[in-house]
Amino acid sequence: MSISTVAKKLSTAAIGATVIVLGIGAVAQATILTFDDIPLIFYRYSEPIPNGYGGFNWNNFFRISDTYSLTGYNNGRVSGDYVSYNGFGLPALVSDSIFDFNSAYLTAAFYDGLSVTVEGLKSGATLYSKTVVVNTTQPTLVNFDYFGVDELRFTSFGGVEPDYLINTGGGTNFALDNFTFNEKATSVPEPTLLPALLSIATLSTGSVLKRKQLKQS
């Protein structure tokens, strides 16, 4: 193998290693919102989720404790004492700058066979849409895998009130728990790091080539 070929392969490997190192700082870590760590505002069992929680804006999302022990609110709790829900059974929104929506647990509050459509949007355009059917007895883990969205729109409809929940008020409310997402990483390595990495890669390539030449002489 010629020296030029060796040099080309070593340079490619060095650049690849540098890219990998730079990419490490850009890996986003998943965050789980449980709705249990929100400070009490009105000191009551149900209250709106404040904007800024988890870095998001929340529109028509509330959280509720397990006061309704016979409903899907209680059955939908995956962690802690609280779940979030769509107020009055109406559409609810979550928005932020660009993020990835990984998964969440959904449970019908009052109607079995409740349909929940979750849309993932970016700049007002719908990139993703998924409709799931959930019941009041247990939470359903839904893996969404919506990448690069800036808004989620939750809409619920349909379903039938089961016998054990008759006269509880009813409605197309759903419980949401363990909202899991990835923020898009915006941090990059310090400007001085790239030249240093490239310098190390260049020195390593030169050292290998020098040893190759000595062996051939």
CSV table of C-alpha atoms in Angstrom, one decimal:
chain,number,residue,atom,x,y,z
A,1,MET,CA,0.0,0.0,0.0
A,2,SER,CA,1.4,3.4,-1.0
A,3,ILE,CA,2.2,6.1,1.6
A,4,SER,CA,-0.3,8.4,0.0
A,5,THR,CA,-3.0,5.8,0.4
A,6,VAL,CA,-2.1,5.3,4.0
A,7,ALA,CA,-2.2,9.0,4.6
A,8,LYS,CA,-5.6,9.3,3.0
A,9,LYS,CA,-7.0,6.6,5.2
A,10,LEU,CA,-5.5,7.9,8.4
A,11,SER,CA,-6.7,11.4,7.6
A,12,THR,CA,-10.2,10.1,7.1
A,13,ALA,CA,-10.1,8.2,10.3
A,14,ALA,CA,-8.8,11.2,12.2
A,15,ILE,CA,-11.5,13.5,10.9
A,16,GLY,CA,-14.1,10.9,11.7
A,17,ALA,CA,-12.8,10.6,15.3
A,18,THR,CA,-12.9,14.4,15.6
A,19,VAL,CA,-16.5,14.5,14.4
A,20,ILE,CA,-17.5,11.8,16.9
A,21,VAL,CA,-15.9,13.7,19.8
A,22,LEU,CA,-17.6,16.9,18.7
A,23,GLY,CA,-20.9,15.0,18.5
A,24,ILE,CA,-20.8,13.8,22.0
A,25,GLY,CA,-21.6,17.2,23.4
A,26,ALA,CA,-24.7,17.4,21.2
A,27,VAL,CA,-26.4,14.3,22.4
A,28,ALA,CA,-29.7,15.3,24.1
A,29,GLN,CA,-30.8,13.5,27.3
A,30,ALA,CA,-34.4,12.4,27.7
A,31,THR,CA,-36.5,14.3,30.3
A,32,ILE,CA,-39.6,12.9,32.0
A,33,LEU,CA,-42.3,15.3,33.3
A,34,THR,CA,-44.3,13.7,36.0
A,35,PHE,CA,-46.4,16.8,37.0
A,36,ASP,CA,-45.6,16.1,40.7
A,37,ASP,CA,-42.9,18.7,41.1
A,38,ILE,CA,-45.0,21.8,40.3
A,39,PRO,CA,-45.3,24.1,43.3
A,40,LEU,CA,-48.9,24.5,44.5
A,41,ILE,CA,-50.4,27.8,43.3
A,42,PHE,CA,-54.0,27.8,44.7
A,43,TYR,CA,-53.5,24.9,47.2
A,44,ARG,CA,-56.3,22.8,45.7
A,45,TYR,CA,-56.4,19.3,44.1
A,46,SER,CA,-56.7,20.7,40.5
A,47,GLU,CA,-55.0,23.6,38.9
A,48,PRO,CA,-53.6,24.7,35.5
A,49,ILE,CA,-50.1,23.7,34.6
A,50,PRO,CA,-48.1,26.9,34.6
A,51,ASN,CA,-46.2,28.0,31.5
A,52,GLY,CA,-42.5,27.3,31.8
A,53,TYR,CA,-43.0,23.9,33.4
A,54,GLY,CA,-40.5,21.7,31.6
A,55,GLY,CA,-39.6,24.6,29.4
A,56,PHE,CA,-43.0,24.4,27.6
A,57,ASN,CA,-46.1,26.6,27.2
A,58,TRP,CA,-49.2,24.7,28.3
A,59,ASN,CA,-52.7,25.6,26.9
A,60,ASN,CA,-55.7,24.0,28.5
A,61,PHE,CA,-53.7,21.5,30.4
A,62,PHE,CA,-54.4,21.1,34.2
A,63,ARG,CA,-53.1,18.7,36.8
A,64,ILE,CA,-55.2,16.8,39.3
A,65,SER,CA,-54.5,14.7,42.3
A,66,ASP,CA,-56.0,11.3,43.1
A,67,THR,CA,-59.2,12.8,44.6
A,68,TYR,CA,-61.3,11.1,41.9
A,69,SER,CA,-60.2,7.6,43.1
A,70,LEU,CA,-62.8,5.8,41.0
A,71,THR,CA,-62.0,7.4,37.7
A,72,GLY,CA,-59.2,7.2,35.1
A,73,TYR,CA,-57.4,10.1,36.8
A,74,ASN,CA,-56.4,7.8,39.6
A,75,ASN,CA,-55.9,4.7,37.5
A,76,GLY,CA,-53.8,6.7,35.1
A,77,ARG,CA,-51.2,7.6,37.7
A,78,VAL,CA,-47.8,6.2,36.7
A,79,SER,CA,-45.7,8.1,39.2
A,80,GLY,CA,-46.5,10.3,42.2
A,81,ASP,CA,-49.9,11.7,43.1
A,82,TYR,CA,-50.7,13.9,40.1
A,83,VAL,CA,-51.5,13.5,36.4
A,84,SER,CA,-52.2,16.2,33.8
A,85,TYR,CA,-55.5,16.4,31.8
A,86,ASN,CA,-57.2,18.4,29.1
A,87,GLY,CA,-59.6,20.9,30.7
A,88,PHE,CA,-63.3,20.4,30.0
A,89,GLY,CA,-62.4,17.6,27.5
A,90,LEU,CA,-61.4,20.1,24.9
A,91,PRO,CA,-58.2,20.2,22.8
A,92,ALA,CA,-55.0,21.0,24.6
A,93,LEU,CA,-51.6,22.2,23.4
A,94,VAL,CA,-48.0,22.0,24.4
A,95,SER,CA,-45.5,24.2,22.6
A,96,ASP,CA,-41.8,25.2,22.8
A,97,SER,CA,-38.9,25.7,20.5
A,98,ILE,CA,-37.8,22.6,18.6
A,99,PHE,CA,-38.0,19.3,20.6
A,100,ASP,CA,-38.5,15.6,20.1
A,101,PHE,CA,-41.6,14.0,21.7
A,102,ASN,CA,-40.7,10.5,22.7
A,103,SER,CA,-43.6,9.0,24.7
A,104,ALA,CA,-46.3,9.4,27.3
A,105,TYR,CA,-48.9,7.4,29.2
A,106,LEU,CA,-52.5,8.1,28.3
A,107,THR,CA,-55.7,7.1,30.2
A,108,ALA,CA,-59.4,7.9,29.6
A,109,ALA,CA,-60.8,9.8,32.6
A,110,PHE,CA,-64.5,8.8,32.2
A,111,TYR,CA,-65.2,7.0,28.9
A,112,ASP,CA,-63.9,3.6,27.8
A,113,GLY,CA,-62.8,3.4,24.2
A,114,LEU,CA,-61.9,7.1,24.2
A,115,SER,CA,-59.9,8.2,21.1
A,116,VAL,CA,-57.0,10.6,21.5
A,117,THR,CA,-55.4,12.2,18.5
A,118,VAL,CA,-51.9,13.7,19.0
A,119,GLU,CA,-50.5,15.9,16.3
A,120,GLY,CA,-46.9,17.0,16.1
A,121,LEU,CA,-46.5,20.4,14.3
A,122,LYS,CA,-43.7,22.6,13.2
A,123,SER,CA,-44.3,26.2,12.3
A,124,GLY,CA,-48.0,25.4,12.0
A,125,ALA,CA,-47.6,22.5,9.6
A,126,THR,CA,-48.6,19.0,10.8
A,127,LEU,CA,-45.6,16.6,10.6
A,128,TYR,CA,-47.1,13.7,12.6
A,129,SER,CA,-50.5,12.5,13.7
A,130,LYS,CA,-51.4,9.4,15.7
A,131,THR,CA,-54.8,8.4,17.2
A,132,VAL,CA,-54.9,5.9,20.1
A,133,VAL,CA,-57.8,4.4,21.9
A,134,VAL,CA,-57.6,4.3,25.7
A,135,ASN,CA,-59.7,3.1,28.6
A,136,THR,CA,-60.3,4.2,32.2
A,137,THR,CA,-58.9,1.2,34.0
A,138,GLN,CA,-55.2,1.5,33.2
A,139,PRO,CA,-52.7,3.7,31.5
A,140,THR,CA,-51.4,3.0,28.0
A,141,LEU,CA,-47.8,3.7,27.1
A,142,VAL,CA,-47.7,5.3,23.6
A,143,ASN,CA,-44.4,5.7,21.8
A,144,PHE,CA,-44.8,8.7,19.6
A,145,ASP,CA,-41.2,9.4,18.3
A,146,TYR,CA,-42.1,12.8,16.9
A,147,PHE,CA,-38.8,14.5,15.9
A,148,GLY,CA,-38.2,18.2,15.4
A,149,VAL,CA,-41.6,19.6,16.4
A,150,ASP,CA,-42.4,22.8,18.2
A,151,GLU,CA,-46.1,22.1,19.1
A,152,LEU,CA,-48.2,19.1,20.2
A,153,ARG,CA,-52.0,19.2,19.8
A,154,PHE,CA,-54.1,16.7,21.8
A,155,THR,CA,-57.8,16.2,20.8
A,156,SER,CA,-60.1,13.6,22.4
A,157,PHE,CA,-63.4,12.2,21.2
A,158,GLY,CA,-65.8,9.3,21.4
A,159,GLY,CA,-65.9,6.6,24.0
A,160,VAL,CA,-68.7,5.1,26.2
A,161,GLU,CA,-69.2,5.7,29.9
A,162,PRO,CA,-68.8,2.4,31.7
A,163,ASP,CA,-71.3,1.2,34.3
A,164,TYR,CA,-69.0,1.8,37.3
A,165,LEU,CA,-68.6,5.5,36.3
A,166,ILE,CA,-72.2,6.4,35.6
A,167,ASN,CA,-73.2,9.7,37.2
A,168,THR,CA,-69.6,10.9,37.7
A,169,GLY,CA,-70.0,13.7,35.3
A,170,GLY,CA,-68.5,12.1,32.2
A,171,GLY,CA,-66.6,13.9,29.5
A,172,THR,CA,-63.8,13.3,26.9
A,173,ASN,CA,-61.1,14.1,29.4
A,174,PHE,CA,-57.9,12.1,29.4
A,175,ALA,CA,-55.1,11.7,31.9
A,176,LEU,CA,-51.5,12.2,30.7
A,177,ASP,CA,-48.5,11.1,32.8
A,178,ASN,CA,-44.7,10.7,32.3
A,179,PHE,CA,-44.4,13.0,29.4
A,180,THR,CA,-41.0,12.1,27.9
A,181,PHE,CA,-39.1,14.4,25.5
A,182,ASN,CA,-35.7,15.4,24.2
A,183,GLU,CA,-34.7,19.0,23.9
A,184,LYS,CA,-32.7,19.8,20.8
A,185,ALA,CA,-29.1,20.4,21.9
A,186,THR,CA,-27.8,23.8,21.0
A,187,SER,CA,-24.5,23.7,22.9
A,188,VAL,CA,-21.3,23.0,21.0
A,189,PRO,CA,-17.7,22.5,22.1
A,190,GLU,CA,-15.7,25.6,23.0
A,191,PRO,CA,-14.2,27.2,19.8
A,192,THR,CA,-10.7,26.4,21.0
A,193,LEU,CA,-11.5,22.7,21.2
A,194,LEU,CA,-11.8,22.1,17.4
A,195,PRO,CA,-8.3,23.3,16.5
A,196,ALA,CA,-6.9,21.2,19.3
A,197,LEU,CA,-8.6,18.1,18.2
A,198,LEU,CA,-7.6,18.7,14.6
A,199,SER,CA,-4.0,19.3,15.7
A,200,ILE,CA,-4.0,16.0,17.6
A,201,ALA,CA,-5.4,14.2,14.6
A,202,THR,CA,-2.8,15.7,12.3
A,203,LEU,CA,0.1,14.9,14.7
A,204,SER,CA,-1.1,11.3,15.0
A,205,THR,CA,-1.3,10.9,11.2
A,206,GLY,CA,2.2,12.4,10.7
A,207,SER,CA,3.6,10.0,13.4
A,208,VAL,CA,2.2,7.0,11.7
A,209,LEU,CA,3.5,8.0,8.3
A,210,LYS,CA,6.9,8.7,9.7
A,211,ARG,CA,7.1,5.1,11.1
A,212,LYS,CA,5.9,3.8,7.8
A,213,GLN,CA,8.7,5.6,5.9
A,214,LEU,CA,11.3,4.3,8.4
A,215,LYS,CA,10.2,0.8,7.9
A,216,GLN,CA,10.5,1.1,4.1
A,217,SER,CA,13.9,2.7,4.1
